[in-house]
């Protein structure tokens, strides 16, 4: 029995539009605030030297692309799946720690923790998630309701493992998760269709921000870490990164 079997497509599209706006707003803000010194403190200067990367533009292209790739995964995971899952399940923002969505149907309370991909847990974070579900279950007990905890992954596949102790919560990924929320086995495919042309409206603004950041960082790198002849002052770069 799905949690909800009558989702509204317009509501889903609206949630997607809001999520995309939040995604690009946050990503552009991070790109606009980048500084060379802050980035180079976190990067491996020995690797750049080992790869014979002797041009400021070459180094900046590499670090900017890596930064955007890392940032967009994190930001997207934080802003995209939870609001759409909330709309799909017609749930409410949960008040319990470690639980994103609460849905009450008849005599059952569903507590849903929404994750992006399936590789988010280590041993400590998984234990913490279990503790959060246990705490949330007390709310259901007080209301004399059946309690169903779910960890839902927005994409990917999750195989059932027979190793270790059985979990008291469900783990559902990709198609299985969205089907559980909506009763629609095609929802995970419809989700990509619902995006339609919405992402295109942000491309120009993001590209402009990216190019400005690239130009700005090349200028800063040249000023900070290049000799008068344009060659890189590797020792100064290493001192910033690893010196006292």
JSON list of C-alpha atoms in Angstrom, two decimals:
[
{"chain": "A", "resi": 1, "resn": "UNK", "atom": "CA", "xyz": [0.00, 0.00, 0.00]},
{"chain": "A", "resi": 2, "resn": "UNK", "atom": "CA", "xyz": [1.67, 3.25, -1.11]},
{"chain": "A", "resi": 3, "resn": "UNK", "atom": "CA", "xyz": [1.93, 6.21, 1.24]},
{"chain": "A", "resi": 4, "resn": "UNK", "atom": "CA", "xyz": [0.03, 8.38, -1.24]},
{"chain": "A", "resi": 5, "resn": "UNK", "atom": "CA", "xyz": [-1.65, 7.43, -4.50]},
{"chain": "A", "resi": 6, "resn": "UNK", "atom": "CA", "xyz": [-3.07, 10.75, -5.66]},
{"chain": "A", "resi": 7, "resn": "UNK", "atom": "CA", "xyz": [-0.21, 13.20, -6.15]},
{"chain": "A", "resi": 8, "resn": "UNK", "atom": "CA", "xyz": [-0.80, 16.45, -8.03]},
{"chain": "A", "resi": 9, "resn": "UNK", "atom": "CA", "xyz": [1.48, 16.94, -11.05]},
{"chain": "A", "resi": 10, "resn": "UNK", "atom": "CA", "xyz": [1.27, 20.74, -10.88]},
{"chain": "A", "resi": 11, "resn": "UNK", "atom": "CA", "xyz": [2.43, 20.62, -7.26]},
{"chain": "A", "resi": 12, "resn": "UNK", "atom": "CA", "xyz": [5.35, 18.39, -8.23]},
{"chain": "A", "resi": 13, "resn": "UNK", "atom": "CA", "xyz": [6.40, 20.73, -11.06]},
{"chain": "A", "resi": 14, "resn": "UNK", "atom": "CA", "xyz": [6.17, 23.69, -8.69]},
{"chain": "A", "resi": 15, "resn": "UNK", "atom": "CA", "xyz": [8.38, 21.89, -6.17]},
{"chain": "A", "resi": 16, "resn": "UNK", "atom": "CA", "xyz": [10.91, 21.10, -8.90]},
{"chain": "A", "resi": 17, "resn": "UNK", "atom": "CA", "xyz": [10.97, 24.73, -10.06]},
{"chain": "A", "resi": 18, "resn": "UNK", "atom": "CA", "xyz": [11.63, 25.94, -6.52]},
{"chain": "A", "resi": 19, "resn": "UNK", "atom": "CA", "xyz": [14.30, 23.29, -5.97]},
{"chain": "A", "resi": 20, "resn": "UNK", "atom": "CA", "xyz": [16.12, 24.22, -9.19]},
{"chain": "A", "resi": 21, "resn": "UNK", "atom": "CA", "xyz": [16.01, 27.90, -8.30]},
{"chain": "A", "resi": 22, "resn": "UNK", "atom": "CA", "xyz": [17.53, 27.11, -4.88]},
{"chain": "A", "resi": 23, "resn": "UNK", "atom": "CA", "xyz": [20.15, 24.87, -6.48]},
{"chain": "A", "resi": 24, "resn": "UNK", "atom": "CA", "xyz": [21.40, 27.45, -8.97]},
{"chain": "A", "resi": 25, "resn": "UNK", "atom": "CA", "xyz": [21.15, 30.33, -6.52]},
{"chain": "A", "resi": 26, "resn": "UNK", "atom": "CA", "xyz": [23.32, 28.51, -4.00]},
{"chain": "A", "resi": 27, "resn": "UNK", "atom": "CA", "xyz": [25.77, 27.19, -6.60]},
{"chain": "A", "resi": 28, "resn": "UNK", "atom": "CA", "xyz": [26.27, 30.60, -8.22]},
{"chain": "A", "resi": 29, "resn": "UNK", "atom": "CA", "xyz": [26.74, 32.17, -4.78]},
{"chain": "A", "resi": 30, "resn": "UNK", "atom": "CA", "xyz": [29.52, 29.69, -3.99]},
{"chain": "A", "resi": 31, "resn": "UNK", "atom": "CA", "xyz": [31.24, 30.26, -7.34]},
{"chain": "A", "resi": 32, "resn": "UNK", "atom": "CA", "xyz": [31.02, 34.05, -6.95]},
{"chain": "A", "resi": 33, "resn": "UNK", "atom": "CA", "xyz": [32.61, 33.91, -3.49]},
{"chain": "A", "resi": 34, "resn": "UNK", "atom": "CA", "xyz": [35.63, 31.79, -4.47]},
{"chain": "A", "resi": 35, "resn": "UNK", "atom": "CA", "xyz": [39.10, 33.15, -3.80]},
{"chain": "A", "resi": 36, "resn": "UNK", "atom": "CA", "xyz": [42.41, 31.69, -4.93]},
{"chain": "A", "resi": 37, "resn": "UNK", "atom": "CA", "xyz": [44.00, 31.61, -1.49]},
{"chain": "A", "resi": 38, "resn": "UNK", "atom": "CA", "xyz": [41.02, 29.82, 0.05]},
{"chain": "A", "resi": 39, "resn": "UNK", "atom": "CA", "xyz": [40.97, 27.22, -2.72]},
{"chain": "A", "resi": 40, "resn": "UNK", "atom": "CA", "xyz": [44.74, 26.64, -2.86]},
{"chain": "A", "resi": 41, "resn": "UNK", "atom": "CA", "xyz": [44.87, 25.99, 0.88]},
{"chain": "A", "resi": 42, "resn": "UNK", "atom": "CA", "xyz": [42.73, 22.90, 0.25]},
{"chain": "A", "resi": 43, "resn": "UNK", "atom": "CA", "xyz": [44.43, 21.66, -2.91]},
{"chain": "A", "resi": 44, "resn": "UNK", "atom": "CA", "xyz": [47.53, 19.52, -3.41]},
{"chain": "A", "resi": 45, "resn": "UNK", "atom": "CA", "xyz": [50.28, 21.71, -4.92]},
{"chain": "A", "resi": 46, "resn": "UNK", "atom": "CA", "xyz": [52.60, 18.72, -5.31]},
{"chain": "A", "resi": 47, "resn": "UNK", "atom": "CA", "xyz": [50.06, 17.05, -7.60]},
{"chain": "A", "resi": 48, "resn": "UNK", "atom": "CA", "xyz": [49.83, 20.12, -9.82]},
{"chain": "A", "resi": 49, "resn": "UNK", "atom": "CA", "xyz": [53.62, 20.21, -10.06]},
{"chain": "A", "resi": 50, "resn": "UNK", "atom": "CA", "xyz": [53.82, 16.45, -10.71]},
{"chain": "A", "resi": 51, "resn": "UNK", "atom": "CA", "xyz": [51.42, 16.90, -13.63]},
{"chain": "A", "resi": 52, "resn": "UNK", "atom": "CA", "xyz": [53.63, 19.71, -15.01]},
{"chain": "A", "resi": 53, "resn": "UNK", "atom": "CA", "xyz": [50.77, 22.19, -14.80]},
{"chain": "A", "resi": 54, "resn": "UNK", "atom": "CA", "xyz": [52.77, 25.35, -15.42]},
{"chain": "A", "resi": 55, "resn": "UNK", "atom": "CA", "xyz": [50.03, 27.74, -16.53]},
{"chain": "A", "resi": 56, "resn": "UNK", "atom": "CA", "xyz": [47.79, 29.77, -14.24]},
{"chain": "A", "resi": 57, "resn": "UNK", "atom": "CA", "xyz": [44.79, 29.19, -16.50]},
{"chain": "A", "resi": 58, "resn": "UNK", "atom": "CA", "xyz": [45.51, 25.46, -16.60]},
{"chain": "A", "resi": 59, "resn": "UNK", "atom": "CA", "xyz": [45.52, 25.19, -12.81]},
{"chain": "A", "resi": 60, "resn": "UNK", "atom": "CA", "xyz": [42.45, 27.38, -12.39]},
{"chain": "A", "resi": 61, "resn": "UNK", "atom": "CA", "xyz": [40.51, 25.35, -14.97]},
{"chain": "A", "resi": 62, "resn": "UNK", "atom": "CA", "xyz": [41.28, 22.19, -12.99]},
{"chain": "A", "resi": 63, "resn": "UNK", "atom": "CA", "xyz": [40.42, 23.53, -9.53]},
{"chain": "A", "resi": 64, "resn": "UNK", "atom": "CA", "xyz": [37.30, 25.39, -10.67]},
{"chain": "A", "resi": 65, "resn": "UNK", "atom": "CA", "xyz": [35.90, 22.34, -12.45]},
{"chain": "A", "resi": 66, "resn": "UNK", "atom": "CA", "xyz": [36.62, 20.14, -9.42]},
{"chain": "A", "resi": 67, "resn": "UNK", "atom": "CA", "xyz": [35.10, 22.70, -7.06]},
{"chain": "A", "resi": 68, "resn": "UNK", "atom": "CA", "xyz": [31.89, 22.99, -9.07]},
{"chain": "A", "resi": 69, "resn": "UNK", "atom": "CA", "xyz": [31.60, 19.22, -9.44]},
{"chain": "A", "resi": 70, "resn": "UNK", "atom": "CA", "xyz": [31.93, 18.70, -5.69]},
{"chain": "A", "resi": 71, "resn": "UNK", "atom": "CA", "xyz": [29.71, 21.63, -4.74]},
{"chain": "A", "resi": 72, "resn": "UNK", "atom": "CA", "xyz": [26.90, 20.84, -7.13]},
{"chain": "A", "resi": 73, "resn": "UNK", "atom": "CA", "xyz": [26.55, 17.27, -5.84]},
{"chain": "A", "resi": 74, "resn": "UNK", "atom": "CA", "xyz": [26.27, 18.51, -2.26]},
{"chain": "A", "resi": 75, "resn": "UNK", "atom": "CA", "xyz": [23.96, 21.43, -2.99]},
{"chain": "A", "resi": 76, "resn": "UNK", "atom": "CA", "xyz": [21.69, 19.41, -5.27]},
{"chain": "A", "resi": 77, "resn": "UNK", "atom": "CA", "xyz": [21.35, 16.66, -2.69]},
{"chain": "A", "resi": 78, "resn": "UNK", "atom": "CA", "xyz": [20.46, 19.23, -0.04]},
{"chain": "A", "resi": 79, "resn": "UNK", "atom": "CA", "xyz": [17.80, 21.15, -1.97]},
{"chain": "A", "resi": 80, "resn": "UNK", "atom": "CA", "xyz": [16.25, 18.85, -4.58]},
{"chain": "A", "resi": 81, "resn": "UNK", "atom": "CA", "xyz": [14.90, 15.52, -3.38]},
{"chain": "A", "resi": 82, "resn": "UNK", "atom": "CA", "xyz": [13.41, 16.41, 0.01]},
{"chain": "A", "resi": 83, "resn": "UNK", "atom": "CA", "xyz": [10.86, 19.04, -1.15]},
{"chain": "A", "resi": 84, "resn": "UNK", "atom": "CA", "xyz": [9.83, 16.90, -4.11]},
{"chain": "A", "resi": 85, "resn": "UNK", "atom": "CA", "xyz": [9.41, 13.83, -1.90]},
{"chain": "A", "resi": 86, "resn": "UNK", "atom": "CA", "xyz": [7.36, 15.96, 0.51]},
{"chain": "A", "resi": 87, "resn": "UNK", "atom": "CA", "xyz": [5.09, 17.08, -2.31]},
{"chain": "A", "resi": 88, "resn": "UNK", "atom": "CA", "xyz": [4.82, 13.56, -3.75]},
{"chain": "A", "resi": 89, "resn": "UNK", "atom": "CA", "xyz": [3.86, 12.04, -0.40]},
{"chain": "A", "resi": 90, "resn": "UNK", "atom": "CA", "xyz": [1.72, 15.04, 0.60]},
{"chain": "A", "resi": 91, "resn": "UNK", "atom": "CA", "xyz": [3.62, 15.06, 3.86]},
{"chain": "A", "resi": 92, "resn": "UNK", "atom": "CA", "xyz": [4.78, 17.65, 6.35]},
{"chain": "A", "resi": 93, "resn": "UNK", "atom": "CA", "xyz": [8.22, 18.89, 7.34]},
{"chain": "A", "resi": 94, "resn": "UNK", "atom": "CA", "xyz": [9.23, 16.72, 10.28]},
{"chain": "A", "resi": 95, "resn": "UNK", "atom": "CA", "xyz": [10.06, 18.23, 13.65]},
{"chain": "A", "resi": 96, "resn": "UNK", "atom": "CA", "xyz": [12.07, 15.21, 14.79]},
{"chain": "A", "resi": 97, "resn": "UNK", "atom": "CA", "xyz": [15.87, 15.33, 14.35]},
{"chain": "A", "resi": 98, "resn": "UNK", "atom": "CA", "xyz": [17.17, 13.26, 11.47]},
{"chain": "A", "resi": 99, "resn": "UNK", "atom": "CA", "xyz": [13.71, 12.85, 9.92]},
{"chain": "A", "resi": 100, "resn": "UNK", "atom": "CA", "xyz": [12.75, 15.02, 6.95]},
{"chain": "A", "resi": 101, "resn": "UNK", "atom": "CA", "xyz": [9.11, 14.14, 6.29]},
{"chain": "A", "resi": 102, "resn": "UNK", "atom": "CA", "xyz": [6.26, 12.94, 8.46]},
{"chain": "A", "resi": 103, "resn": "UNK", "atom": "CA", "xyz": [3.13, 11.54, 6.84]},
{"chain": "A", "resi": 104, "resn": "UNK", "atom": "CA", "xyz": [0.09, 10.45, 8.81]},
{"chain": "A", "resi": 105, "resn": "UNK", "atom": "CA", "xyz": [-2.30, 8.08, 7.06]},
{"chain": "A", "resi": 106, "resn": "UNK", "atom": "CA", "xyz": [-5.15, 6.46, 8.97]},
{"chain": "A", "resi": 107, "resn": "UNK", "atom": "CA", "xyz": [-3.52, 4.75, 11.95]},
{"chain": "A", "resi": 108, "resn": "UNK", "atom": "CA", "xyz": [0.06, 4.94, 10.61]},
{"chain": "A", "resi": 109, "resn": "UNK", "atom": "CA", "xyz": [2.82, 7.53, 10.91]},
{"chain": "A", "resi": 110, "resn": "UNK", "atom": "CA", "xyz": [5.53, 7.36, 8.26]},
{"chain": "A", "resi": 111, "resn": "UNK", "atom": "CA", "xyz": [8.89, 8.93, 9.19]},
{"chain": "A", "resi": 112, "resn": "UNK", "atom": "CA", "xyz": [11.04, 9.49, 6.12]},
{"chain": "A", "resi": 113, "resn": "UNK", "atom": "CA", "xyz": [14.70, 10.46, 6.00]},
{"chain": "A", "resi": 114, "resn": "UNK", "atom": "CA", "xyz": [15.48, 11.59, 2.45]},
{"chain": "A", "resi": 115, "resn": "UNK", "atom": "CA", "xyz": [18.98, 11.05, 1.12]},
{"chain": "A", "resi": 116, "resn": "UNK", "atom": "CA", "xyz": [20.47, 11.75, -2.28]},
{"chain": "A", "resi": 117, "resn": "UNK", "atom": "CA", "xyz": [22.56, 8.74, -3.36]},
{"chain": "A", "resi": 118, "resn": "UNK", "atom": "CA", "xyz": [22.94, 5.38, -1.65]},
{"chain": "A", "resi": 119, "resn": "UNK", "atom": "CA", "xyz": [26.49, 5.87, -0.32]},
{"chain": "A", "resi": 120, "resn": "UNK", "atom": "CA", "xyz": [25.80, 8.50, 2.35]},
{"chain": "A", "resi": 121, "resn": "UNK", "atom": "CA", "xyz": [26.16, 6.37, 5.47]},
{"chain": "A", "resi": 122, "resn": "UNK", "atom": "CA", "xyz": [29.18, 5.26, 7.44]},
{"chain": "A", "resi": 123, "resn": "UNK", "atom": "CA", "xyz": [28.89, 3.21, 10.64]},
{"chain": "A", "resi": 124, "resn": "UNK", "atom": "CA", "xyz": [28.52, 6.28, 12.88]},
{"chain": "A", "resi": 125, "resn": "UNK", "atom": "CA", "xyz": [26.00, 8.14, 10.73]},
{"chain": "A", "resi": 126, "resn": "UNK", "atom": "CA", "xyz": [23.92, 4.98, 10.28]},
{"chain": "A", "resi": 127, "resn": "UNK", "atom": "CA", "xyz": [23.83, 4.46, 14.05]},
{"chain": "A", "resi": 128, "resn": "UNK", "atom": "CA", "xyz": [22.77, 8.09, 14.47]},
{"chain": "A", "resi": 129, "resn": "UNK", "atom": "CA", "xyz": [19.99, 7.64, 11.93]},
{"chain": "A", "resi": 130, "resn": "UNK", "atom": "CA", "xyz": [18.72, 4.60, 13.84]},
{"chain": "A", "resi": 131, "resn": "UNK", "atom": "CA", "xyz": [18.74, 6.61, 17.08]},
{"chain": "A", "resi": 132, "resn": "UNK", "atom": "CA", "xyz": [16.78, 9.41, 15.39]},
{"chain": "A", "resi": 133, "resn": "UNK", "atom": "CA", "xyz": [14.16, 6.95, 14.21]},
{"chain": "A", "resi": 134, "resn": "UNK", "atom": "CA", "xyz": [13.90, 5.47, 17.69]},
{"chain": "A", "resi": 135, "resn": "UNK", "atom": "CA", "xyz": [13.32, 8.94, 19.14]},
{"chain": "A", "resi": 136, "resn": "UNK", "atom": "CA", "xyz": [10.69, 9.71, 16.50]},
{"chain": "A", "resi": 137, "resn": "UNK", "atom": "CA", "xyz": [8.91, 6.42, 17.18]},
{"chain": "A", "resi": 138, "resn": "UNK", "atom": "CA", "xyz": [8.01, 7.69, 20.65]},
{"chain": "A", "resi": 139, "resn": "UNK", "atom": "CA", "xyz": [5.76, 10.30, 19.04]},
{"chain": "A", "resi": 140, "resn": "UNK", "atom": "CA", "xyz": [3.85, 7.53, 17.29]},
{"chain": "A", "resi": 141, "resn": "UNK", "atom": "CA", "xyz": [3.65, 5.53, 20.49]},
{"chain": "A", "resi": 142, "resn": "UNK", "atom": "CA", "xyz": [2.16, 8.50, 22.33]},
{"chain": "A", "resi": 143, "resn": "UNK", "atom": "CA", "xyz": [-0.42, 8.89, 19.57]},
{"chain": "A", "resi": 144, "resn": "UNK", "atom": "CA", "xyz": [-1.02, 5.12, 19.59]},
{"chain": "A", "resi": 145, "resn": "UNK", "atom": "CA", "xyz": [-0.18, 4.94, 15.91]},
{"chain": "A", "resi": 146, "resn": "UNK", "atom": "CA", "xyz": [1.75, 2.37, 13.89]},
{"chain": "A", "resi": 147, "resn": "UNK", "atom": "CA", "xyz": [5.25, 3.66, 13.10]},
{"chain": "A", "resi": 148, "resn": "UNK", "atom": "CA", "xyz": [6.97, 3.07, 9.74]},
{"chain": "A", "resi": 149, "resn": "UNK", "atom": "CA", "xyz": [10.49, 4.51, 9.38]},
{"chain": "A", "resi": 150, "resn": "UNK", "atom": "CA", "xyz": [11.97, 4.79, 5.88]},
{"chain": "A", "resi": 151, "resn": "UNK", "atom": "CA", "xyz": [15.31, 5.89, 4.51]},
{"chain": "A", "resi": 152, "resn": "UNK", "atom": "CA", "xyz": [14.62, 6.98, 0.96]},
{"chain": "A", "resi": 153, "resn": "UNK", "atom": "CA", "xyz": [17.33, 7.54, -1.66]},
{"chain": "A", "resi": 154, "resn": "UNK", "atom": "CA", "xyz": [16.44, 9.88, -4.52]},
{"chain": "A", "resi": 155, "resn": "UNK", "atom": "CA", "xyz": [18.36, 7.86, -7.10]},
{"chain": "A", "resi": 156, "resn": "UNK", "atom": "CA", "xyz": [20.24, 4.61, -7.46]},
{"chain": "A", "resi": 157, "resn": "UNK", "atom": "CA", "xyz": [19.55, 1.05, -6.38]},
{"chain": "A", "resi": 158, "resn": "UNK", "atom": "CA", "xyz": [19.73, -0.50, -2.93]},
{"chain": "A", "resi": 159, "resn": "UNK", "atom": "CA", "xyz": [20.21, -4.23, -2.60]},
{"chain": "A", "resi": 160, "resn": "UNK", "atom": "CA", "xyz": [18.86, -6.03, 0.43]},
{"chain": "A", "resi": 161, "resn": "UNK", "atom": "CA", "xyz": [21.66, -7.43, 2.56]},
{"chain": "A", "resi": 162, "resn": "UNK", "atom": "CA", "xyz": [21.32, -10.43, 4.85]},
{"chain": "A", "resi": 163, "resn": "UNK", "atom": "CA", "xyz": [24.46, -9.53, 6.75]},
{"chain": "A", "resi": 164, "resn": "UNK", "atom": "CA", "xyz": [24.26, -8.30, 10.32]},
{"chain": "A", "resi": 165, "resn": "UNK", "atom": "CA", "xyz": [21.17, -7.64, 12.39]},
{"chain": "A", "resi": 166, "resn": "UNK", "atom": "CA", "xyz": [17.92, -6.92, 10.55]},
{"chain": "A", "resi": 167, "resn": "UNK", "atom": "CA", "xyz": [17.01, -3.22, 10.43]},
{"chain": "A", "resi": 168, "resn": "UNK", "atom": "CA", "xyz": [13.74, -1.98, 11.87]},
{"chain": "A", "resi": 169, "resn": "UNK", "atom": "CA", "xyz": [13.46, 0.59, 9.06]},
{"chain": "A", "resi": 170, "resn": "UNK", "atom": "CA", "xyz": [13.11, 0.22, 5.31]},
{"chain": "A", "resi": 171, "resn": "UNK", "atom": "CA", "xyz": [15.71, 1.41, 2.80]},
{"chain": "A", "resi": 172, "resn": "UNK", "atom": "CA", "xyz": [14.27, 2.21, -0.60]},
{"chain": "A", "resi": 173, "resn": "UNK", "atom": "CA", "xyz": [16.13, 3.71, -3.56]},
{"chain": "A", "resi": 174, "resn": "UNK", "atom": "CA", "xyz": [15.25, 5.17, -6.93]},
{"chain": "A", "resi": 175, "resn": "UNK", "atom": "CA", "xyz": [12.17, 3.59, -8.48]},
{"chain": "A", "resi": 176, "resn": "UNK", "atom": "CA", "xyz": [11.27, 1.69, -5.28]},
{"chain": "A", "resi": 177, "resn": "UNK", "atom": "CA", "xyz": [11.35, 4.86, -3.16]},
{"chain": "A", "resi": 178, "resn": "UNK", "atom": "CA", "xyz": [9.23, 6.97, -5.48]},
{"chain": "A", "resi": 179, "resn": "UNK", "atom": "CA", "xyz": [6.77, 4.12, -5.99]},
{"chain": "A", "resi": 180, "resn": "UNK", "atom": "CA", "xyz": [6.38, 3.78, -2.23]},
{"chain": "A", "resi": 181, "resn": "UNK", "atom": "CA", "xyz": [5.61, 7.50, -1.97]},
{"chain": "A", "resi": 182, "resn": "UNK", "atom": "CA", "xyz": [3.21, 7.76, -4.90]},
{"chain": "A", "resi": 183, "resn": "UNK", "atom": "CA", "xyz": [1.99, 4.32, -5.92]},
{"chain": "A", "resi": 184, "resn": "UNK", "atom": "CA", "xyz": [3.17, 5.17, -9.44]},
{"chain": "A", "resi": 185, "resn": "UNK", "atom": "CA", "xyz": [5.87, 2.82, -10.73]},
{"chain": "A", "resi": 186, "resn": "UNK", "atom": "CA", "xyz": [6.73, 5.30, -13.48]},
{"chain": "A", "resi": 187, "resn": "UNK", "atom": "CA", "xyz": [7.12, 8.31, -11.18]},
{"chain": "A", "resi": 188, "resn": "UNK", "atom": "CA", "xyz": [10.94, 8.10, -11.13]},
{"chain": "A", "resi": 189, "resn": "UNK", "atom": "CA", "xyz": [10.87, 8.49, -14.92]},
{"chain": "A", "resi": 190, "resn": "UNK", "atom": "CA", "xyz": [8.15, 11.14, -14.85]},
{"chain": "A", "resi": 191, "resn": "UNK", "atom": "CA", "xyz": [10.32, 13.14, -12.45]},
{"chain": "A", "resi": 192, "resn": "UNK", "atom": "CA", "xyz": [12.90, 13.73, -15.19]},
{"chain": "A", "resi": 193, "resn": "UNK", "atom": "CA", "xyz": [10.08, 14.61, -17.61]},
{"chain": "A", "resi": 194, "resn": "UNK", "atom": "CA", "xyz": [8.56, 17.10, -15.17]},
{"chain": "A", "resi": 195, "resn": "UNK", "atom": "CA", "xyz": [11.86, 19.02, -15.23]},
{"chain": "A", "resi": 196, "resn": "UNK", "atom": "CA", "xyz": [11.21, 19.72, -18.93]},
{"chain": "A", "resi": 197, "resn": "UNK", "atom": "CA", "xyz": [12.85, 23.04, -19.91]},
{"chain": "A", "resi": 198, "resn": "UNK", "atom": "CA", "xyz": [13.13, 24.42, -16.38]},
{"chain": "A", "resi": 199, "resn": "UNK", "atom": "CA", "xyz": [16.94, 23.97, -16.07]},
{"chain": "A", "resi": 200, "resn": "UNK", "atom": "CA", "xyz": [17.66, 25.84, -19.31]},
{"chain": "A", "resi": 201, "resn": "UNK", "atom": "CA", "xyz": [16.59, 29.19, -17.87]},
{"chain": "A", "resi": 202, "resn": "UNK", "atom": "CA", "xyz": [19.54, 29.10, -15.46]},
{"chain": "A", "resi": 203, "resn": "UNK", "atom": "CA", "xyz": [22.30, 28.02, -17.84]},
{"chain": "A", "resi": 204, "resn": "UNK", "atom": "CA", "xyz": [23.21, 31.48, -19.13]},
{"chain": "A", "resi": 205, "resn": "UNK", "atom": "CA", "xyz": [23.45, 32.98, -15.65]},
{"chain": "A", "resi": 206, "resn": "UNK", "atom": "CA", "xyz": [25.56, 30.09, -14.36]},
{"chain": "A", "resi": 207, "resn": "UNK", "atom": "CA", "xyz": [27.90, 30.16, -17.38]},
{"chain": "A", "resi": 208, "resn": "UNK", "atom": "CA", "xyz": [28.44, 33.89, -16.92]},
{"chain": "A", "resi": 209, "resn": "UNK", "atom": "CA", "xyz": [29.24, 33.39, -13.24]},
{"chain": "A", "resi": 210, "resn": "UNK", "atom": "CA", "xyz": [31.63, 30.54, -14.06]},
{"chain": "A", "resi": 211, "resn": "UNK", "atom": "CA", "xyz": [33.53, 32.56, -16.67]},
{"chain": "A", "resi": 212, "resn": "UNK", "atom": "CA", "xyz": [33.83, 35.59, -14.39]},
{"chain": "A", "resi": 213, "resn": "UNK", "atom": "CA", "xyz": [35.15, 33.33, -11.63]},
{"chain": "A", "resi": 214, "resn": "UNK", "atom": "CA", "xyz": [37.68, 31.78, -14.00]},
{"chain": "A", "resi": 215, "resn": "UNK", "atom": "CA", "xyz": [38.95, 35.19, -15.12]},
{"chain": "A", "resi": 216, "resn": "UNK", "atom": "CA", "xyz": [39.04, 36.53, -11.56]},
{"chain": "A", "resi": 217, "resn": "UNK", "atom": "CA", "xyz": [40.90, 33.49, -10.20]},
{"chain": "A", "resi": 218, "resn": "UNK", "atom": "CA", "xyz": [43.48, 33.51, -12.99]},
{"chain": "A", "resi": 219, "resn": "UNK", "atom": "CA", "xyz": [44.19, 37.19, -12.21]},
{"chain": "A", "resi": 220, "resn": "UNK", "atom": "CA", "xyz": [44.45, 36.48, -8.47]},
{"chain": "A", "resi": 221, "resn": "UNK", "atom": "CA", "xyz": [46.67, 33.44, -9.05]},
{"chain": "A", "resi": 222, "resn": "UNK", "atom": "CA", "xyz": [48.98, 35.39, -11.34]},
{"chain": "A", "resi": 223, "resn": "UNK", "atom": "CA", "xyz": [49.27, 38.23, -8.82]},
{"chain": "A", "resi": 224, "resn": "UNK", "atom": "CA", "xyz": [49.86, 35.96, -5.83]},
{"chain": "A", "resi": 225, "resn": "UNK", "atom": "CA", "xyz": [51.85, 33.03, -7.19]},
{"chain": "A", "resi": 226, "resn": "UNK", "atom": "CA", "xyz": [53.64, 34.06, -10.37]},
{"chain": "A", "resi": 227, "resn": "UNK", "atom": "CA", "xyz": [57.01, 35.71, -10.91]},
{"chain": "A", "resi": 228, "resn": "UNK", "atom": "CA", "xyz": [57.37, 38.77, -13.11]},
{"chain": "A", "resi": 229, "resn": "UNK", "atom": "CA", "xyz": [58.17, 36.56, -16.11]},
{"chain": "A", "resi": 230, "resn": "UNK", "atom": "CA", "xyz": [54.87, 34.66, -15.60]},
{"chain": "A", "resi": 231, "resn": "UNK", "atom": "CA", "xyz": [56.34, 31.42, -14.26]},
{"chain": "A", "resi": 232, "resn": "UNK", "atom": "CA", "xyz": [54.79, 29.93, -11.13]},
{"chain": "A", "resi": 233, "resn": "UNK", "atom": "CA", "xyz": [56.36, 30.51, -7.73]},
{"chain": "A", "resi": 234, "resn": "UNK", "atom": "CA", "xyz": [55.86, 26.94, -6.51]},
{"chain": "A", "resi": 235, "resn": "UNK", "atom": "CA", "xyz": [57.63, 27.53, -3.20]},
{"chain": "A", "resi": 236, "resn": "UNK", "atom": "CA", "xyz": [55.28, 30.38, -2.27]},
{"chain": "A", "resi": 237, "resn": "UNK", "atom": "CA", "xyz": [52.33, 28.20, -3.21]},
{"chain": "A", "resi": 238, "resn": "UNK", "atom": "CA", "xyz": [53.56, 25.34, -1.04]},
{"chain": "A", "resi": 239, "resn": "UNK", "atom": "CA", "xyz": [54.22, 27.70, 1.89]},
{"chain": "A", "resi": 240, "resn": "UNK", "atom": "CA", "xyz": [50.62, 28.97, 1.73]},
{"chain": "A", "resi": 241, "resn": "UNK", "atom": "CA", "xyz": [49.29, 25.44, 1.57]},
{"chain": "A", "resi": 242, "resn": "UNK", "atom": "CA", "xyz": [51.50, 23.63, 4.05]},
{"chain": "A", "resi": 243, "resn": "UNK", "atom": "CA", "xyz": [53.64, 26.12, 5.95]},
{"chain": "A", "resi": 244, "resn": "UNK", "atom": "CA", "xyz": [53.15, 27.32, 9.50]}
]
